[in-house]
Coordinates of C-alpha atoms and ligand atoms in Angstrom, one line a residue:
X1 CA 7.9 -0.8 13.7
X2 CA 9.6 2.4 13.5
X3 CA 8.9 3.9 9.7
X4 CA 7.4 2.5 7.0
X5 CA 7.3 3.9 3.4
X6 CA 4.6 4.1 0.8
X7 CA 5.5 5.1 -2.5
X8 CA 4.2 4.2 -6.1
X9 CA 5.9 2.0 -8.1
X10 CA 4.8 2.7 -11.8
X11 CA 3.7 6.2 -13.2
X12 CA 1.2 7.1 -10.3
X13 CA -2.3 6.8 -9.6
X14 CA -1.6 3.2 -8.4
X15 CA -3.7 3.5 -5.5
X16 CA -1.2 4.9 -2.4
X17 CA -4.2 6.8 -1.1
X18 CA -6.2 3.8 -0.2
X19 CA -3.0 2.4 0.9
X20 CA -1.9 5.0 2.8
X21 CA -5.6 5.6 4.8
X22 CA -5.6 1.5 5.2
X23 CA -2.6 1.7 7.9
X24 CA -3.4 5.0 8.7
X25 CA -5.8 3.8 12.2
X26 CA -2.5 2.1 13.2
X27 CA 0.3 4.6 12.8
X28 CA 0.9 7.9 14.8
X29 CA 2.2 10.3 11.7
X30 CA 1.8 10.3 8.4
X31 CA 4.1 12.7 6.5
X32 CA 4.0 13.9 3.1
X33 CA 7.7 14.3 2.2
X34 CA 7.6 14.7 -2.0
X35 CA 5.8 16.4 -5.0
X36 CA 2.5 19.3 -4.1
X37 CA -0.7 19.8 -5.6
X38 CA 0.1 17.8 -8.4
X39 CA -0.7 14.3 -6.4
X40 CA -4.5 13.2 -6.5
X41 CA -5.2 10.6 -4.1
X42 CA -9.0 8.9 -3.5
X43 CA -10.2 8.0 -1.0
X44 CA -13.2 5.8 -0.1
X45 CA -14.0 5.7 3.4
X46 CA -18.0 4.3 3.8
X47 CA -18.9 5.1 0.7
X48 CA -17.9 8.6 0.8
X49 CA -15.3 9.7 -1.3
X50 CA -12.1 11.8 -0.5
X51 CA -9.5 13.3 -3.1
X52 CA -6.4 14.7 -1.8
X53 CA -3.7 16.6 -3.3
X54 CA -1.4 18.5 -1.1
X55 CA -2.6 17.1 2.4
X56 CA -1.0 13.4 2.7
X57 CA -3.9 10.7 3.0
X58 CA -3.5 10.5 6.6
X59 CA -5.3 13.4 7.3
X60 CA -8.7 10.9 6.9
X61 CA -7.7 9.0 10.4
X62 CA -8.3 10.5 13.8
X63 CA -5.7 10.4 16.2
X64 CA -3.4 10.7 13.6
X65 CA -0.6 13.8 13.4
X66 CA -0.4 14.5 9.5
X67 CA 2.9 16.3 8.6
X68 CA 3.9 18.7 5.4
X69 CA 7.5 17.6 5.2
X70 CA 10.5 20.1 4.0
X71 CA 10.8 18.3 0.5
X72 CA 7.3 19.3 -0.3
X73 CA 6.2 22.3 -2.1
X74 CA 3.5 24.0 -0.8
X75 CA 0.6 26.3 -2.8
X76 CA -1.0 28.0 0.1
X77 CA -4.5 28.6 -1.5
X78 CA -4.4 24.8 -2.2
X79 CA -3.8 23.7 0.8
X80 CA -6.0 26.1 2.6
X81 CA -8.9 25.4 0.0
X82 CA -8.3 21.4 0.4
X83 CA -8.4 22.3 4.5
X84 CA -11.7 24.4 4.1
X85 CA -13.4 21.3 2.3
X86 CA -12.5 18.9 4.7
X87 CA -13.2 20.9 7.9
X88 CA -17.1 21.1 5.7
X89 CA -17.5 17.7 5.7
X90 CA -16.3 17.1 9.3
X91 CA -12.6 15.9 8.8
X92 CA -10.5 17.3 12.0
X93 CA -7.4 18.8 10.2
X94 CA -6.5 20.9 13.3
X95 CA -2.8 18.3 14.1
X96 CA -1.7 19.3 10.9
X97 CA 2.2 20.6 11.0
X98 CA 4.3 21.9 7.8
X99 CA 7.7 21.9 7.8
X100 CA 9.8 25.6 8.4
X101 CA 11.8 24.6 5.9
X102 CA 9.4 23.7 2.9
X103 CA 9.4 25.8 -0.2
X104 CA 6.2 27.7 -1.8
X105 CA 4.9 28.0 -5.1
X106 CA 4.1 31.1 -5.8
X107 CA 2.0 32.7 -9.1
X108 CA 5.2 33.2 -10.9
X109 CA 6.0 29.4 -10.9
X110 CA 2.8 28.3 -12.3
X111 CA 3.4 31.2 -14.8
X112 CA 6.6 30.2 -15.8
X113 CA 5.5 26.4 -15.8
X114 CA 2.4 26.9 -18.3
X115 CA 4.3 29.3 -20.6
X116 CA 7.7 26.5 -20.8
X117 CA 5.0 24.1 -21.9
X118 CA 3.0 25.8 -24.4
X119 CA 7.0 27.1 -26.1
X120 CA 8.3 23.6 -25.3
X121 CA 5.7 22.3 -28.1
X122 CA 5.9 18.6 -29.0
X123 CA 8.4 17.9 -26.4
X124 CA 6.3 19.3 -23.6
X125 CA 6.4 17.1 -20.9
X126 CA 2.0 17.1 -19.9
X127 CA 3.0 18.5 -16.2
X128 CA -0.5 19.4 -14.2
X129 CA 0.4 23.0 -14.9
X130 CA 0.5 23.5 -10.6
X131 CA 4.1 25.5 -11.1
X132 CA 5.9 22.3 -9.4
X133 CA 8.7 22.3 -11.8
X134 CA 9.5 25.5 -11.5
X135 CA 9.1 25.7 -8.1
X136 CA 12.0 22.8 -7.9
X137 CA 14.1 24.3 -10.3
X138 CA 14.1 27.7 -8.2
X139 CA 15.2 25.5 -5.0
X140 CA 17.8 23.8 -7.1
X141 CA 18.8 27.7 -8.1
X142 CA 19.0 28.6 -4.4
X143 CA 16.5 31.4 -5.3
X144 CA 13.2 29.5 -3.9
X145 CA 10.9 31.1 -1.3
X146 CA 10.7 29.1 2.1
X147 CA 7.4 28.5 4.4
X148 CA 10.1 30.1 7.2
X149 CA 10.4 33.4 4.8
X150 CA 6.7 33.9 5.4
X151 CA 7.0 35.5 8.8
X152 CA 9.7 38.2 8.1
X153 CA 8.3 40.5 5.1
X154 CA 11.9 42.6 4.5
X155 CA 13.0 38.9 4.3
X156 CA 10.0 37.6 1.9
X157 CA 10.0 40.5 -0.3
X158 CA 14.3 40.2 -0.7
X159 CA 13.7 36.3 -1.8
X160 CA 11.0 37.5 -4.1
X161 CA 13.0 40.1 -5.7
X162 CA 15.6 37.3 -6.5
X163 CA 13.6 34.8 -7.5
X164 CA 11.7 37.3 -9.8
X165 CA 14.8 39.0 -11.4
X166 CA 15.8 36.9 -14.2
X167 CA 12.3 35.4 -14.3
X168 CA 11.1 38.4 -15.7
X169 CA 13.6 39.2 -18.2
X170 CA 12.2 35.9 -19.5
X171 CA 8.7 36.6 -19.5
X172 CA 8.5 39.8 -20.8
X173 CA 11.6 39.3 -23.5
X174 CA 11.2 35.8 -24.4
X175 CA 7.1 34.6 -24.0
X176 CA 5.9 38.5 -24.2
X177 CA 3.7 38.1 -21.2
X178 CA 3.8 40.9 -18.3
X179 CA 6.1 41.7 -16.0
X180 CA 5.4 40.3 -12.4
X181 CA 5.4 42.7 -8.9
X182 CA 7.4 42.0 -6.1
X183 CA 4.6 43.9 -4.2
X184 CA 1.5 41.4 -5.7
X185 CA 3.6 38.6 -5.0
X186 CA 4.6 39.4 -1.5
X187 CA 1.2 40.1 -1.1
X188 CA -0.3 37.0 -2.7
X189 CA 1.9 34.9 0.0
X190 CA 1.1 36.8 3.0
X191 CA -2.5 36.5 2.8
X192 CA -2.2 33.0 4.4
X193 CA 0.8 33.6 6.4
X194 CA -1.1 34.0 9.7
X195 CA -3.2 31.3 9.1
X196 CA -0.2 29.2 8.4
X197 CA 2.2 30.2 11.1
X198 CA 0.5 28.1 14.4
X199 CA 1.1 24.8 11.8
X200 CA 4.6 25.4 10.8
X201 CA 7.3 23.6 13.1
X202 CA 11.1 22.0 12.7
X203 CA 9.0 18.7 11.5
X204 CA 12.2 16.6 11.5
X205 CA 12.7 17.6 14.9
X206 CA 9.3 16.0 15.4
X207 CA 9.3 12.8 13.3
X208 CA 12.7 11.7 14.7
X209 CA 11.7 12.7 18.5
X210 CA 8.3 10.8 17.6
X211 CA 11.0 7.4 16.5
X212 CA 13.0 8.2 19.5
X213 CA 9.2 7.3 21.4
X214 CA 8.6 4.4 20.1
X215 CA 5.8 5.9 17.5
X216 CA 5.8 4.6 14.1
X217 CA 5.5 7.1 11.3
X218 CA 4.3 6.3 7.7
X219 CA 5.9 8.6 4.7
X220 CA 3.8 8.8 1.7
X221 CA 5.1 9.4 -1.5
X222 CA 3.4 11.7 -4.2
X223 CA 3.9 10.3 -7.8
X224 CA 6.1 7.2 -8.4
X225 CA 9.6 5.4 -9.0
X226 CA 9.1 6.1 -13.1
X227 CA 8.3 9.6 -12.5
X228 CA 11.0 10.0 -10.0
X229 CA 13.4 12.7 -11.4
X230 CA 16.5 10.8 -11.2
X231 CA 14.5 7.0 -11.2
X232 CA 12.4 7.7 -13.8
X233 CA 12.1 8.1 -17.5
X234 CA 13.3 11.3 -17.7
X235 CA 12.7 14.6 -18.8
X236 CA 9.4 12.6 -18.8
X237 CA 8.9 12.9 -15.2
X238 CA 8.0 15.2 -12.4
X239 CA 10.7 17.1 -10.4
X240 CA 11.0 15.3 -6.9
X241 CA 12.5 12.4 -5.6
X242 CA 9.1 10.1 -5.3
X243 CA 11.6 7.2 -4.6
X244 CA 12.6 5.7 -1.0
X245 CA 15.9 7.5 -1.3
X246 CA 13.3 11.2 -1.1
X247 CA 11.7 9.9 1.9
X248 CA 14.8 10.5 3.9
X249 CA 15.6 13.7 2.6
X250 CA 12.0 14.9 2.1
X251 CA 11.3 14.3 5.8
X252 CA 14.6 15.0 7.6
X253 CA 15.2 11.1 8.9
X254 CA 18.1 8.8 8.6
X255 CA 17.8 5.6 6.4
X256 CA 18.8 3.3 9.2
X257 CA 15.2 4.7 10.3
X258 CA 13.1 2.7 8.0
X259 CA 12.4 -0.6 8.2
X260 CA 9.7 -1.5 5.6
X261 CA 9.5 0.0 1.7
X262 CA 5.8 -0.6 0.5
X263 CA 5.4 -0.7 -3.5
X264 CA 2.1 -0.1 -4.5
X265 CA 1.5 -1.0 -7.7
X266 CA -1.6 -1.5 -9.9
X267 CA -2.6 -5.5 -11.9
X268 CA -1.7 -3.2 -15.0
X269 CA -0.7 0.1 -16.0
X270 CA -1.6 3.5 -16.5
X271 CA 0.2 6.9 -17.2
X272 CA -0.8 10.7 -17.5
X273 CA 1.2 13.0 -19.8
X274 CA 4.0 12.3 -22.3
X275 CA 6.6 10.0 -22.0
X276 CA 7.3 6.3 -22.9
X277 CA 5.4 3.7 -21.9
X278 CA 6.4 -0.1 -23.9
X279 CA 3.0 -2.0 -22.9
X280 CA 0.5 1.0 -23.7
X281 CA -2.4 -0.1 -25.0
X282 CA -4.0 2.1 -28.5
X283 CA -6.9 0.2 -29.0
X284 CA -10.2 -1.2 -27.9
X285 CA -8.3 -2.5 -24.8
X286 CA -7.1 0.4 -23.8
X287 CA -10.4 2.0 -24.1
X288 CA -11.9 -0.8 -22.2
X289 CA -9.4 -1.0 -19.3
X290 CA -10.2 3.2 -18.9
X291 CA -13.7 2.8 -18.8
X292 CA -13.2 -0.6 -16.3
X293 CA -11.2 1.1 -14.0
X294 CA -12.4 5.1 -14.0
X295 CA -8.9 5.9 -15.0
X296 CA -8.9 9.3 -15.0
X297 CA -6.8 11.4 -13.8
X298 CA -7.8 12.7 -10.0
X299 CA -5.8 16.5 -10.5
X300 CA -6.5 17.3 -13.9
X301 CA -9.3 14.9 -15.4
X302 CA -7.0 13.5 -17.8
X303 CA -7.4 10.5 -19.2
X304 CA -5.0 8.0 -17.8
X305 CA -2.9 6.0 -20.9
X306 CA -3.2 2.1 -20.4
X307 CA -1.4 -0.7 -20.7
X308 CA -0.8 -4.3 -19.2
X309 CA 1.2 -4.9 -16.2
X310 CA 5.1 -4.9 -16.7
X311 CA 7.7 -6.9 -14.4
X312 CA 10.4 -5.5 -16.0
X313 CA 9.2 -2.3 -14.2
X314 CA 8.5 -4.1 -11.2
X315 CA 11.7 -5.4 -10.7
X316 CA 12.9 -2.1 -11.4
X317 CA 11.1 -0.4 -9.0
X318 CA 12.6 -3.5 -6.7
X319 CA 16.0 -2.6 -7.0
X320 CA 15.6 1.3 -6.7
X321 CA 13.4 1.6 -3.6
X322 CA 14.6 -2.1 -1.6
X323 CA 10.9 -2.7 -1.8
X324 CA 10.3 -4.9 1.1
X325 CA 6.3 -5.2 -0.1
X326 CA 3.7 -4.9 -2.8
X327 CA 0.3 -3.5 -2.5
X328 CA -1.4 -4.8 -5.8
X329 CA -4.3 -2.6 -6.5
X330 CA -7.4 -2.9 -9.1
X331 CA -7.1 -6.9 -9.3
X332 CA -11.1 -6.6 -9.7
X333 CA -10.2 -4.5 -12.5
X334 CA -9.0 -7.2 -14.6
X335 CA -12.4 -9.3 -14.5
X336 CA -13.9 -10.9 -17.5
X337 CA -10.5 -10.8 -19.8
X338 CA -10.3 -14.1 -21.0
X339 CA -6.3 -13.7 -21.4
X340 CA -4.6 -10.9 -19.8
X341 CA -0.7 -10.3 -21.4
X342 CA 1.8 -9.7 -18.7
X343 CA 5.2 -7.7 -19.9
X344 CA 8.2 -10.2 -18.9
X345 CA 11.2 -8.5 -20.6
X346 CA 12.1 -6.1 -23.5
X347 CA 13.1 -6.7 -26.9
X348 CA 15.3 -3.6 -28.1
X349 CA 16.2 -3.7 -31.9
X350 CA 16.3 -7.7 -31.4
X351 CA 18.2 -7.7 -28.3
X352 CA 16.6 -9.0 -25.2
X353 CA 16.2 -7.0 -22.1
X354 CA 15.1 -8.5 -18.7
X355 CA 16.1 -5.4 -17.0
X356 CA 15.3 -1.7 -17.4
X357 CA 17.6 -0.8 -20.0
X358 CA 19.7 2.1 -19.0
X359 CA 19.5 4.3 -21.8
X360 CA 16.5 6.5 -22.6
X361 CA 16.5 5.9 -26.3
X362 CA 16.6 1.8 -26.3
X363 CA 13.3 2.3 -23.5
X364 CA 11.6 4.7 -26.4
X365 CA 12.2 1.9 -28.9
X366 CA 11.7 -1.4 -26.5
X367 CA 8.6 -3.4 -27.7
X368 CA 7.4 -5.8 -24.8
X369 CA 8.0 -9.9 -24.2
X370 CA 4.2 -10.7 -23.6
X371 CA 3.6 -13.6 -21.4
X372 CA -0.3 -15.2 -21.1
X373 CA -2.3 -15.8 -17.9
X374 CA -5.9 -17.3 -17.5
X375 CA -8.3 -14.5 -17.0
X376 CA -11.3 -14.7 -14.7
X377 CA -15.2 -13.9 -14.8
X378 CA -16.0 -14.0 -10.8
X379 CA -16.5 -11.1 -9.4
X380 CA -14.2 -10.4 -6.6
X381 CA -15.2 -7.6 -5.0
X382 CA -16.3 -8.9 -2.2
X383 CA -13.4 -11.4 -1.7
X384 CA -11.5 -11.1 1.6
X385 CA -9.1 -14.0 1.8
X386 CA -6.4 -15.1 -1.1
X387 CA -7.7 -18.8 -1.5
X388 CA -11.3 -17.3 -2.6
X389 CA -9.9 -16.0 -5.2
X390 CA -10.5 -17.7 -8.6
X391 CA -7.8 -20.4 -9.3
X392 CA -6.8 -18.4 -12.5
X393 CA -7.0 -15.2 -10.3
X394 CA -4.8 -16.4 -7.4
X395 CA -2.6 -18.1 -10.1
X396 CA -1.9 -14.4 -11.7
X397 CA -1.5 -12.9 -8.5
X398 CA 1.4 -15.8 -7.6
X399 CA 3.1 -15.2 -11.3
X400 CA 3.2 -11.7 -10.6
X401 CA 4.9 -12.0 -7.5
X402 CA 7.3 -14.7 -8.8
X403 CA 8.0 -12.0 -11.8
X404 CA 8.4 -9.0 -10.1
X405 CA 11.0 -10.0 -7.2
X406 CA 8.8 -8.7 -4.3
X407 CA 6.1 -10.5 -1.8
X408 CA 2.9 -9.2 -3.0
X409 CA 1.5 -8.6 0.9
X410 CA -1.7 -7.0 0.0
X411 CA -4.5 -7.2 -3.2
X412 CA -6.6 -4.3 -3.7
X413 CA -10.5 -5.9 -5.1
X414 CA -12.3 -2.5 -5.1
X415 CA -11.9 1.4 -4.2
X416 CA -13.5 1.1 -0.4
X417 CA -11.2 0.9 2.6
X418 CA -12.6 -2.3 3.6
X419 CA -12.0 -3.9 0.3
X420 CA -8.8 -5.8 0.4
X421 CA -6.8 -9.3 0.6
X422 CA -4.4 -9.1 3.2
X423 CA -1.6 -12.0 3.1
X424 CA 1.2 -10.5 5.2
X425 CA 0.8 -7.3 8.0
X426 CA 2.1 -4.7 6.7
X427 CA 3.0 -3.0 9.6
X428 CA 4.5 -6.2 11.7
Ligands
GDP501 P1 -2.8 7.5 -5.9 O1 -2.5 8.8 -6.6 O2 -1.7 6.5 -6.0 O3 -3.3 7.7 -4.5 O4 -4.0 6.9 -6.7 P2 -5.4 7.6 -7.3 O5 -6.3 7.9 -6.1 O6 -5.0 8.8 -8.1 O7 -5.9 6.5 -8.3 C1 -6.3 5.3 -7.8 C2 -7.8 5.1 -8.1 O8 -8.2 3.7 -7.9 C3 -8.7 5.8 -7.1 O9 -9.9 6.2 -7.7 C4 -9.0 4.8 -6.0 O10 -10.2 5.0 -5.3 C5 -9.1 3.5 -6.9 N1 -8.6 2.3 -6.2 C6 -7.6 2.1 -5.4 N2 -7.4 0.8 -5.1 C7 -8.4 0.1 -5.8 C8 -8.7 -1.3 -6.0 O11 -8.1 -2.2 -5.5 N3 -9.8 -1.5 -6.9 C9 -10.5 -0.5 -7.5 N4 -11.5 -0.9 -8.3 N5 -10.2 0.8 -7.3 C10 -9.1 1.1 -6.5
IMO502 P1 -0.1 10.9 -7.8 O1 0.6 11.2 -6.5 C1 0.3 10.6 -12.2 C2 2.9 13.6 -14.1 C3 2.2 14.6 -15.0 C4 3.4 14.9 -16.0 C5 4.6 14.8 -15.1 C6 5.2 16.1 -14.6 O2 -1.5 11.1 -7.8 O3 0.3 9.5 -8.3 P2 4.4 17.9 -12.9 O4 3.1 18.7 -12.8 O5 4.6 17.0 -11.7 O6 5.6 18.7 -13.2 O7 4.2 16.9 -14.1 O8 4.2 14.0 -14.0 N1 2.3 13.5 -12.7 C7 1.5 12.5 -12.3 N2 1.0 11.5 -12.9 N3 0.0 10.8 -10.9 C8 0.6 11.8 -10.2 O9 0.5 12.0 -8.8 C9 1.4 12.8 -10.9 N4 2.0 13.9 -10.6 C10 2.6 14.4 -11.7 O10 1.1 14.1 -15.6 O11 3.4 13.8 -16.9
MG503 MG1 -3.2 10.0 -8.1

């Protein structure tokens, strides 16, 4: 098995995490190749619990080489903070290797992505506030500032002064805030740089000499297909390619390279910040699916929108990623609903859409086909194997798959590593 994918297939938070530190004993690198400090992923390992946010989940297994790939973009006091802790509590992060060729947040880019927000009003977009955005847009520019730029300072401070030049025309004329230094800026970089250099490495040079060997790497995706900046429901979504398609380019490896896409995707469906969402839930429900399934939000503390599980989102996700798998998470979730509505299709102004439809407005105005499954009471937490499932829970599980187009190969039944159905190896 040569690479394998993991990447979410809603709005985030679906559980890649677990997913990710589930295969994580059997795989030799786990790369993070999207997104930065904006991800939050949990961990459970024994009880104890782990949230990540720029490391990728792999870090958690021993013996494994976790990787910062060149589509990530790095905040070095994050990631050395999120080291620091770890190292505390024991967790060897000492095989870590970041890409050369990764770009860096820097204080100007969370600036400039708190100030957009607060003039950007109503139609903010809810982004963590980490300077991700920005940080993407000044790659896009050709003016961002590369992990690689760290170790020449005439270098560092020229990028700076480029990236900074029109930014500050903007700050200072536009949101009347200060002007920003080359000099604290270059400074505020460096402070890590040493610290940083023994990690940073050609890491494409790596994972495809690793292939070459026979070693199987795992690329974990940060967000998901509907936040995916061409994938999802956009300007509602985050700046990276969370999609299969950014695992190639994120990491630096060929397509033909990857032989399993793994969806992970939760019984429902939640969402943090603005944007549409057709099977949101505004009432009780809602409330009571939050409070079921502690949804909120890992990064910020946000609480997570709900709503019922959609196929049509599913199948979406399907077609944009070749999903070979889904991971269903949070099936325990779902205990004690005596119905629980699944979203089939769309209706659009009376017109009847079993795909995403491709234009933004008729997804704002598309009120969800519900279909009706049995709920359960059990509880099935402690549930290993698919036919101990409640009938009406195994029967939802089966619907789902039928619905959404792709094998459901693995059901999540609680937060802890151990706690999960397995119906096909993901990793065979
Ligand atoms: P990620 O961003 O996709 O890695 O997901 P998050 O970690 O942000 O959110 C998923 C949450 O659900 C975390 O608190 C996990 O510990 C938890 N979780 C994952 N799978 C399951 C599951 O099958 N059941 C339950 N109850 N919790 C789960
Ligand atoms: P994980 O990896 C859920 C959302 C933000 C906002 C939008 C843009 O834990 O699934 P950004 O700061 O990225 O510019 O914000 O994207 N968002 C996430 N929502 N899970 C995440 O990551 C997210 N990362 C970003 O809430 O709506
Ligand atoms: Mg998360």
């Amino acid at each position: 098995m040569p690479a394998v994918v993991v990447l979410g297939a809603q709005w985030g938070d679906e559980g890649k995490g677990k997913a990710t530190d589930q295969l994580g004993s059997r795989v030799d690198h786990v790369v993070k190749f999207n997104g930065g400090n904006n991800a939050g992923h949990t961990v459970v390992i024994d009880g104890e619990k782990y949230a990540l946010h720029l490391l990728p989940s792999g870090i958690l297994s021993p013996g494994v080489t976790p990787v910062i790939g060149n589509g990530v973009v790095v905040d070095l006091e994050v990631l050395f903070r999120e080291i620091d802790a770890l190292e505390a509590r024991g967790v060897d992060t000492s095989r870590l290797l970041v890409s050369s060729a990764a770009h860096l947040i820097a204080g100007y880019n969370r600036t400039v992505d708190k100030v957009t927000e607060r003039f950007l009003g109503k139609r903010r977009i809810g982004t963590t506030g980490r300077g991700i955005g920005p940080t993407y847009a000044d790659k896009i520019s050709r003016v961002g500032v590369r992990v690689q730029d760290l170790f020449d300072e005439h270098i560092l401070a020229q990028k700076v002064e480029g990236a900074l030049d029109q930014k500050n025309h903007l700050l200072v004329k536009v949101y009347n805030r200060r002007a920003i230094t080359v000099e604290e800026t270059v400074e505020e970089l460096l402070t890590y740089a040493e610290r940083l250099r023994p990690m940073v490495t050609d890491t494409s040079l790596v994972l495809n000499q690793a292939l070459d060997a026979g070693k199987t790497v795992l690329l974990e995706a940060g967000q998901a297909t509907m936040l995916d900046v061409d994938h999802g429901t956009y300007p509602f979504v985050t700046s990276s390619s969370a999609t299969a398609g950014g695992a190639c380019t994120g990491a630096g490896i060929g397509p033909t390279r990857i032989d399993r896409v793994v969806g992970v995707i939760k019984a429902y469906t939640t969402r943090v910040g603005e944007g549409p969402f057709p099977t949101e839930l505004l009432d009780d429900t809602g409330e009571w699916l939050r409070k079921q399934g502690g949804e909120y939000g890992t990064t910020t503390g946000r609480p997570r929108r709900t709503g019922w599980y959609d196929a049509v989102i599913a199948r979406y996700a399907t077609r944009v990623n070749g999903l070979t798998d889904l991971v269903l998470t949070k099936l325990d979730t779902l205990t004690g609903l005596e119905r629980v509505p699944v979203c089939v299709g769309y209706d659009v102004d009376g017109v009847r859409h079993d795909e995403m439809p491709s234009n933004q407005s008729d997804f704002h105005h598309a009120t969800p086909v519900f279909e009706e499954l049995d709920g359960w009471w059990e509880d099935i937490s402690h549930v290993r194997e698919f036919d101990q499932l409640p009938a009406a829970a195994q029967r939802y599980v089966l619907a789902l798959e039928e619905m959404s187009g792709t094998r459901i190969s693995a059901i999540g039944v609680g937060p802890g590593r151990e706690a999960t159905i397995v119906r096909h190896d993901l990793l065979s």
